[in-house]
Amino acid sequence: MSNNINMSVEIAGVRLKNPVLAASGTFGFGREYSEYFDLSLLGGISVKGLTLKPRKGNPPPRIAETPSGILNSVGLQNPGVHYFIENEIPFLRKYDTAIIANASGNTVEEYEQMVEILSDADIDAIELNLSCPNVKEGCMSFGSTAEGIVNVVKRVKKYAKKPLIVKLTPNVTDIVEIAKAAEDSGADALSLINTLLGMAIDAKTRKPILKNITGGLSGPAIKPVALRMVYQVAQNVKIPVIGMGGISNGTDAVEFLLAGASAVMVGTAGLVNPYAWIETVKGIEEYMKETNISDVKELIGGLII
Ligand code: SIN
């Protein structure tokens, strides 16, 4: 609460001091950004996607700038879940912010192991990554059908002692079917959207710009798609929805809250402006003051049709 404004929200039993989180993959483990601002100003941090073993990721080039966005084919580069638990959680726990561990696996068994390991770690929630488009096994290959979602979520739920947030891919025909499959299988919350599968070509060399040929598109270019999907999903599930996709400021965030998101994640904007996360928090607060709203929860689903 500041100036009689309540910014706090709750996602699956996890209280966030404000509805702005750092999106996985854009914030590492927070160390670099902690030199720019106090991480305690954030509602939460979803850390870089973790796997059982360390991964080097895909070969470069793996980032391509596009109009109003970027394509990435990072391929889940990370130091592995055990390194994260030993070295990064103690760092993040110095800050008063929720820690969300984004978890991936090549097989359903690996997802089960990840959830079992992370359930005993000092984190607040697990974000199950069923949506990375840049790896051959696991992730989007499981998350792009309702059957795949049901298979993974039902099985990992048995091991989950922390709230389970399922992160959805937009690369599907019917996002509502996928979201309901996750909810029915035991997801405590949903986060969406991950990146849209895309491609960039260099006309001079006649070659794809990314070594991996395709990558995931993020940034302002995808915001209308993300807003549409968040709106459709929020209308059709009872669990909380965390919205993301092209959010760069408070106004963007308010739009997602109005569409039905209970919280938002900011990602790509921070690669251009390292203060995008805290500016988004301030922007929501300013909007609330200007519109005489004292509790941010009043904005959730407040779209007027
Ligand atoms: C990547 O590491 O390739 C991106 C992660 C994701 O899209 O979930």
Short mmCIF file of C-alpha atoms and ligand atoms in Angstrom, two decimals:
data_model
loop_
_atom_site.label_atom_id
_atom_site.label_comp_id
_atom_site.label_asym_id
_atom_site.label_seq_id
_atom_site.Cartn_x
_atom_site.Cartn_y
_atom_site.Cartn_z
CA MET A 1 0.00 0.00 0.00
CA SER A 2 1.41 3.43 -0.92
CA ASN A 3 -0.55 6.69 -0.94
CA ASN A 4 -3.71 4.69 -0.18
CA ILE A 5 -3.19 2.69 -3.33
CA ASN A 6 -3.21 -1.09 -3.02
CA MET A 7 -1.17 -2.69 -5.79
CA SER A 8 -1.05 -6.20 -4.34
CA VAL A 9 -2.54 -9.23 -6.06
CA GLU A 10 -2.58 -12.94 -5.33
CA ILE A 11 -1.73 -15.68 -7.80
CA ALA A 12 -2.53 -19.21 -6.64
CA GLY A 13 -1.91 -18.30 -3.00
CA VAL A 14 1.26 -16.32 -3.71
CA ARG A 15 0.94 -12.69 -2.67
CA LEU A 16 2.66 -10.24 -5.02
CA LYS A 17 3.24 -6.69 -3.76
CA ASN A 18 2.34 -5.45 -7.23
CA PRO A 19 1.19 -7.21 -10.40
CA VAL A 20 4.44 -6.74 -12.38
CA LEU A 21 6.83 -9.63 -12.81
CA ALA A 22 9.95 -10.09 -14.89
CA ALA A 23 9.30 -12.55 -17.72
CA SER A 24 11.44 -15.67 -17.89
CA GLY A 25 14.38 -15.49 -20.25
CA THR A 26 14.63 -11.72 -20.30
CA PHE A 27 15.94 -11.18 -16.79
CA GLY A 28 18.44 -13.99 -16.25
CA PHE A 29 18.55 -14.50 -12.48
CA GLY A 30 18.28 -10.78 -11.81
CA ARG A 31 21.97 -10.11 -11.09
CA GLU A 32 22.60 -7.71 -13.99
CA TYR A 33 19.39 -5.74 -13.46
CA SER A 34 20.04 -5.46 -9.72
CA GLU A 35 22.71 -2.93 -10.70
CA TYR A 36 19.99 -0.74 -12.25
CA PHE A 37 17.22 -0.94 -9.64
CA ASP A 38 16.15 -2.57 -6.38
CA LEU A 39 14.65 -5.95 -7.31
CA SER A 40 12.35 -5.63 -4.27
CA LEU A 41 10.32 -3.15 -6.33
CA LEU A 42 9.03 -6.01 -8.47
CA GLY A 43 6.04 -8.21 -7.72
CA GLY A 44 8.10 -11.21 -8.77
CA ILE A 45 10.78 -12.64 -11.03
CA SER A 46 10.39 -15.63 -13.31
CA VAL A 47 13.96 -16.81 -13.81
CA LYS A 48 15.58 -18.06 -17.01
CA GLY A 49 14.17 -21.43 -18.08
CA LEU A 50 15.82 -24.24 -16.11
CA THR A 51 16.55 -27.82 -17.05
CA LEU A 52 17.91 -30.79 -15.10
CA LYS A 53 21.38 -30.46 -16.60
CA PRO A 54 23.18 -27.28 -17.73
CA ARG A 55 22.58 -26.36 -21.38
CA LYS A 56 24.69 -24.27 -23.74
CA GLY A 57 21.68 -23.46 -25.89
CA ASN A 58 21.57 -23.18 -29.67
CA PRO A 59 24.52 -22.02 -31.78
CA PRO A 60 24.63 -18.32 -32.80
CA PRO A 61 23.30 -16.19 -34.35
CA ARG A 62 20.33 -16.69 -32.11
CA ILE A 63 18.89 -13.19 -31.81
CA ALA A 64 17.48 -11.15 -34.73
CA GLU A 65 15.92 -7.72 -34.42
CA THR A 66 12.65 -7.29 -36.33
CA PRO A 67 10.23 -4.36 -36.66
CA SER A 68 8.85 -3.76 -33.15
CA GLY A 69 10.23 -7.03 -31.84
CA ILE A 70 12.99 -9.60 -31.64
CA LEU A 71 13.31 -13.21 -32.68
CA ASN A 72 15.23 -15.48 -30.35
CA SER A 73 16.37 -19.05 -30.69
CA VAL A 74 18.35 -19.21 -27.44
CA GLY A 75 17.54 -22.88 -26.88
CA LEU A 76 17.20 -22.79 -23.08
CA GLN A 77 20.79 -21.92 -22.20
CA ASN A 78 20.98 -22.24 -18.41
CA PRO A 79 23.29 -23.51 -15.64
CA GLY A 80 20.94 -26.32 -14.57
CA VAL A 81 18.44 -26.56 -11.73
CA HIS A 82 20.97 -27.63 -9.06
CA TYR A 83 23.26 -24.66 -9.76
CA PHE A 84 20.19 -22.40 -9.59
CA ILE A 85 19.19 -23.79 -6.21
CA GLU A 86 22.67 -23.50 -4.72
CA ASN A 87 23.81 -20.19 -6.22
CA GLU A 88 20.94 -18.10 -7.52
CA ILE A 89 18.17 -18.61 -4.95
CA PRO A 90 20.35 -17.25 -2.09
CA PHE A 91 21.04 -14.15 -4.21
CA LEU A 92 17.38 -13.64 -5.13
CA ARG A 93 16.20 -14.20 -1.55
CA LYS A 94 18.06 -11.06 -0.50
CA TYR A 95 15.19 -9.21 -2.17
CA ASP A 96 11.56 -8.98 -1.10
CA THR A 97 10.07 -10.32 -4.33
CA ALA A 98 8.43 -13.60 -5.37
CA ILE A 99 10.69 -16.15 -7.05
CA ILE A 100 9.19 -18.21 -9.83
CA ALA A 101 11.25 -21.04 -11.29
CA ASN A 102 10.59 -21.64 -14.99
CA ALA A 103 11.09 -25.36 -15.67
CA SER A 104 11.55 -27.40 -18.85
CA GLY A 105 12.40 -30.97 -19.76
CA ASN A 106 12.98 -33.12 -22.82
CA THR A 107 10.65 -35.85 -21.57
CA VAL A 108 7.66 -36.07 -19.24
CA GLU A 109 9.91 -37.86 -16.74
CA GLU A 110 12.29 -34.88 -16.76
CA TYR A 111 9.38 -32.51 -16.12
CA GLU A 112 8.38 -34.72 -13.17
CA GLN A 113 11.92 -34.62 -11.79
CA MET A 114 12.15 -30.85 -12.22
CA VAL A 115 8.90 -30.30 -10.34
CA GLU A 116 9.96 -32.72 -7.59
CA ILE A 117 13.33 -30.96 -7.15
CA LEU A 118 11.90 -27.44 -7.29
CA SER A 119 9.11 -28.34 -4.86
CA ASP A 120 11.74 -28.66 -2.12
CA ALA A 121 13.56 -25.44 -3.11
CA ASP A 122 13.04 -22.03 -1.52
CA ILE A 123 10.90 -20.61 -4.31
CA ASP A 124 7.32 -19.35 -4.44
CA ALA A 125 5.96 -21.05 -7.55
CA ILE A 126 6.92 -23.17 -10.53
CA GLU A 127 6.22 -21.98 -14.07
CA LEU A 128 6.01 -25.07 -16.23
CA ASN A 129 7.42 -24.16 -19.63
CA LEU A 130 5.34 -26.03 -22.19
CA SER A 131 5.91 -23.38 -24.81
CA CYS A 132 9.55 -22.76 -25.80
CA PRO A 133 9.61 -23.05 -29.60
CA ASN A 134 13.40 -23.41 -29.88
CA VAL A 135 14.11 -26.96 -28.74
CA LYS A 136 13.40 -30.22 -30.54
CA GLU A 137 12.10 -32.15 -27.52
CA GLY A 138 9.69 -31.18 -24.76
CA CYS A 139 8.32 -27.66 -24.35
CA MET A 140 6.19 -26.58 -27.32
CA SER A 141 6.01 -30.12 -28.71
CA PHE A 142 4.09 -31.04 -25.53
CA GLY A 143 2.28 -27.75 -25.13
CA SER A 144 0.79 -27.35 -28.59
CA THR A 145 -1.93 -30.00 -28.15
CA ALA A 146 -4.49 -30.47 -25.40
CA GLU A 147 -3.43 -34.14 -25.08
CA GLY A 148 0.20 -33.14 -24.59
CA ILE A 149 -0.74 -30.59 -21.93
CA VAL A 150 -2.93 -33.10 -20.08
CA ASN A 151 -0.21 -35.74 -20.17
CA VAL A 152 2.48 -33.49 -18.68
CA VAL A 153 0.43 -31.43 -16.23
CA LYS A 154 -1.43 -34.40 -14.72
CA ARG A 155 1.81 -36.27 -14.17
CA VAL A 156 3.84 -33.41 -12.70
CA LYS A 157 0.98 -32.33 -10.46
CA LYS A 158 1.60 -35.43 -8.31
CA TYR A 159 5.04 -34.03 -7.43
CA ALA A 160 4.07 -30.38 -7.06
CA LYS A 161 4.28 -28.93 -3.57
CA LYS A 162 4.41 -25.38 -4.95
CA PRO A 163 1.78 -23.56 -7.02
CA LEU A 164 2.01 -24.66 -10.64
CA ILE A 165 1.76 -21.98 -13.32
CA VAL A 166 1.55 -23.43 -16.83
CA LYS A 167 3.09 -21.21 -19.52
CA LEU A 168 1.23 -21.53 -22.81
CA THR A 169 2.35 -21.23 -26.40
CA PRO A 170 0.37 -19.03 -28.80
CA ASN A 171 1.34 -21.37 -31.67
CA VAL A 172 -1.95 -23.27 -31.53
CA THR A 173 -5.29 -23.11 -33.29
CA ASP A 174 -7.46 -22.79 -30.19
CA ILE A 175 -5.81 -21.23 -27.13
CA VAL A 176 -8.96 -21.70 -25.03
CA GLU A 177 -8.93 -25.48 -25.56
CA ILE A 178 -5.27 -25.59 -24.46
CA ALA A 179 -5.89 -23.36 -21.44
CA LYS A 180 -8.86 -25.45 -20.29
CA ALA A 181 -6.83 -28.64 -20.69
CA ALA A 182 -4.18 -27.15 -18.38
CA GLU A 183 -6.79 -26.03 -15.85
CA ASP A 184 -8.57 -29.39 -15.85
CA SER A 185 -5.23 -31.20 -15.37
CA GLY A 186 -4.36 -29.29 -12.21
CA ALA A 187 -2.70 -26.01 -13.21
CA ASP A 188 -3.05 -23.44 -10.41
CA ALA A 189 -2.52 -20.52 -12.79
CA LEU A 190 -1.66 -19.87 -16.43
CA SER A 191 0.87 -17.55 -18.00
CA LEU A 192 0.60 -16.51 -21.64
CA ILE A 193 1.77 -15.87 -24.24
CA ASN A 194 5.22 -17.27 -24.93
CA THR A 195 6.74 -16.28 -28.27
CA LEU A 196 5.20 -16.63 -31.72
CA LEU A 197 7.16 -18.90 -34.03
CA GLY A 198 8.79 -16.77 -36.73
CA MET A 199 11.69 -16.44 -39.12
CA ALA A 200 13.96 -13.77 -40.59
CA ILE A 201 15.84 -13.95 -43.89
CA ASP A 202 18.78 -11.86 -45.12
CA ALA A 203 17.96 -11.10 -48.75
CA LYS A 204 21.62 -10.23 -49.52
CA THR A 205 23.02 -13.57 -48.40
CA ARG A 206 19.78 -15.47 -49.12
CA LYS A 207 20.24 -17.17 -45.76
CA PRO A 208 18.11 -17.35 -42.61
CA ILE A 209 19.44 -14.87 -40.02
CA LEU A 210 19.08 -17.35 -37.17
CA LYS A 211 21.32 -20.41 -37.24
CA ASN A 212 18.33 -22.40 -35.99
CA ILE A 213 16.34 -20.99 -38.98
CA THR A 214 13.25 -20.28 -36.87
CA GLY A 215 12.84 -18.48 -33.55
CA GLY A 216 10.28 -17.03 -31.19
CA LEU A 217 8.99 -13.50 -31.78
CA SER A 218 8.46 -11.20 -28.79
CA GLY A 219 8.09 -7.46 -28.21
CA PRO A 220 5.42 -4.87 -29.07
CA ALA A 221 4.75 -6.58 -32.43
CA ILE A 222 2.93 -9.42 -30.66
CA LYS A 223 0.91 -7.36 -28.17
CA PRO A 224 -2.45 -7.47 -30.01
CA VAL A 225 -2.21 -11.25 -30.37
CA ALA A 226 -1.30 -11.62 -26.70
CA LEU A 227 -4.12 -9.35 -25.56
CA ARG A 228 -6.64 -11.30 -27.63
CA MET A 229 -5.47 -14.63 -26.21
CA VAL A 230 -5.37 -13.39 -22.60
CA TYR A 231 -8.88 -12.00 -23.02
CA GLN A 232 -10.22 -15.25 -24.51
CA VAL A 233 -8.55 -17.43 -21.89
CA ALA A 234 -9.57 -15.26 -18.93
CA GLN A 235 -13.19 -15.48 -20.09
CA ASN A 236 -13.04 -19.27 -20.02
CA VAL A 237 -10.99 -20.38 -17.00
CA LYS A 238 -11.41 -19.87 -13.26
CA ILE A 239 -7.71 -19.93 -12.35
CA PRO A 240 -5.66 -16.71 -12.47
CA VAL A 241 -4.04 -15.66 -15.74
CA ILE A 242 -0.69 -13.88 -15.96
CA GLY A 243 -0.57 -11.88 -19.18
CA MET A 244 2.48 -11.10 -21.25
CA GLY A 245 3.48 -10.26 -24.78
CA GLY A 246 4.82 -6.86 -25.79
CA ILE A 247 4.16 -5.02 -22.52
CA SER A 248 6.46 -1.96 -22.37
CA ASN A 249 4.80 0.42 -19.93
CA GLY A 250 2.00 0.96 -17.44
CA THR A 251 -0.65 1.57 -20.08
CA ASP A 252 0.15 -1.72 -21.80
CA ALA A 253 -0.02 -3.48 -18.43
CA VAL A 254 -3.39 -1.89 -17.59
CA GLU A 255 -4.74 -3.14 -20.94
CA PHE A 256 -3.80 -6.71 -19.99
CA LEU A 257 -5.38 -6.33 -16.54
CA LEU A 258 -8.58 -5.02 -18.14
CA ALA A 259 -8.51 -8.02 -20.50
CA GLY A 260 -8.61 -10.28 -17.45
CA ALA A 261 -5.00 -10.85 -16.40
CA SER A 262 -4.43 -10.87 -12.63
CA ALA A 263 -0.74 -9.97 -13.12
CA VAL A 264 1.59 -9.22 -16.01
CA MET A 265 5.09 -10.09 -17.08
CA VAL A 266 7.41 -7.60 -18.78
CA GLY A 267 10.24 -9.00 -20.87
CA THR A 268 11.58 -7.77 -24.18
CA ALA A 269 10.99 -4.09 -23.30
CA GLY A 270 13.69 -4.42 -20.66
CA LEU A 271 16.28 -5.27 -23.31
CA VAL A 272 15.79 -1.76 -24.72
CA ASN A 273 15.09 0.05 -21.47
CA PRO A 274 16.46 -1.59 -18.30
CA TYR A 275 13.98 0.41 -16.22
CA ALA A 276 10.93 -0.90 -18.15
CA TRP A 277 9.90 -3.13 -15.23
CA ILE A 278 9.81 -0.43 -12.58
CA GLU A 279 8.41 2.14 -15.01
CA THR A 280 5.55 -0.30 -15.63
CA VAL A 281 4.86 -0.51 -11.88
CA LYS A 282 4.89 3.31 -11.65
CA GLY A 283 2.73 3.62 -14.77
CA ILE A 284 0.01 1.38 -13.30
CA GLU A 285 0.09 3.39 -10.07
CA GLU A 286 -0.22 6.68 -12.00
CA TYR A 287 -3.16 5.30 -14.01
CA MET A 288 -4.85 4.29 -10.76
CA LYS A 289 -4.37 7.75 -9.27
CA GLU A 290 -5.66 9.47 -12.41
CA THR A 291 -8.74 7.25 -12.55
CA ASN A 292 -9.40 7.21 -8.78
CA ILE A 293 -8.86 3.50 -8.36
CA SER A 294 -7.54 2.51 -4.96
CA ASP A 295 -7.14 -1.26 -5.47
CA VAL A 296 -5.47 -2.68 -8.57
CA LYS A 297 -7.79 -5.70 -8.38
CA GLU A 298 -10.59 -3.40 -9.54
CA LEU A 299 -8.89 -3.30 -12.93
CA ILE A 300 -8.80 -7.06 -13.44
CA GLY A 301 -11.33 -8.02 -16.10
CA GLY A 302 -12.65 -4.45 -16.12
CA LEU A 303 -12.95 -4.23 -19.89
CA ILE A 304 -16.13 -2.49 -21.01
CA ILE A 305 -17.66 -4.15 -24.08
C1 SIN B 1 14.78 -20.10 -25.36
O1 SIN B 1 15.62 -20.26 -24.47
O2 SIN B 1 14.91 -20.60 -26.49
C2 SIN B 1 13.54 -19.30 -25.10
C3 SIN B 1 12.76 -19.83 -23.97
C4 SIN B 1 11.28 -19.88 -24.22
O3 SIN B 1 10.79 -19.45 -25.27
O4 SIN B 1 10.57 -20.40 -23.36
#
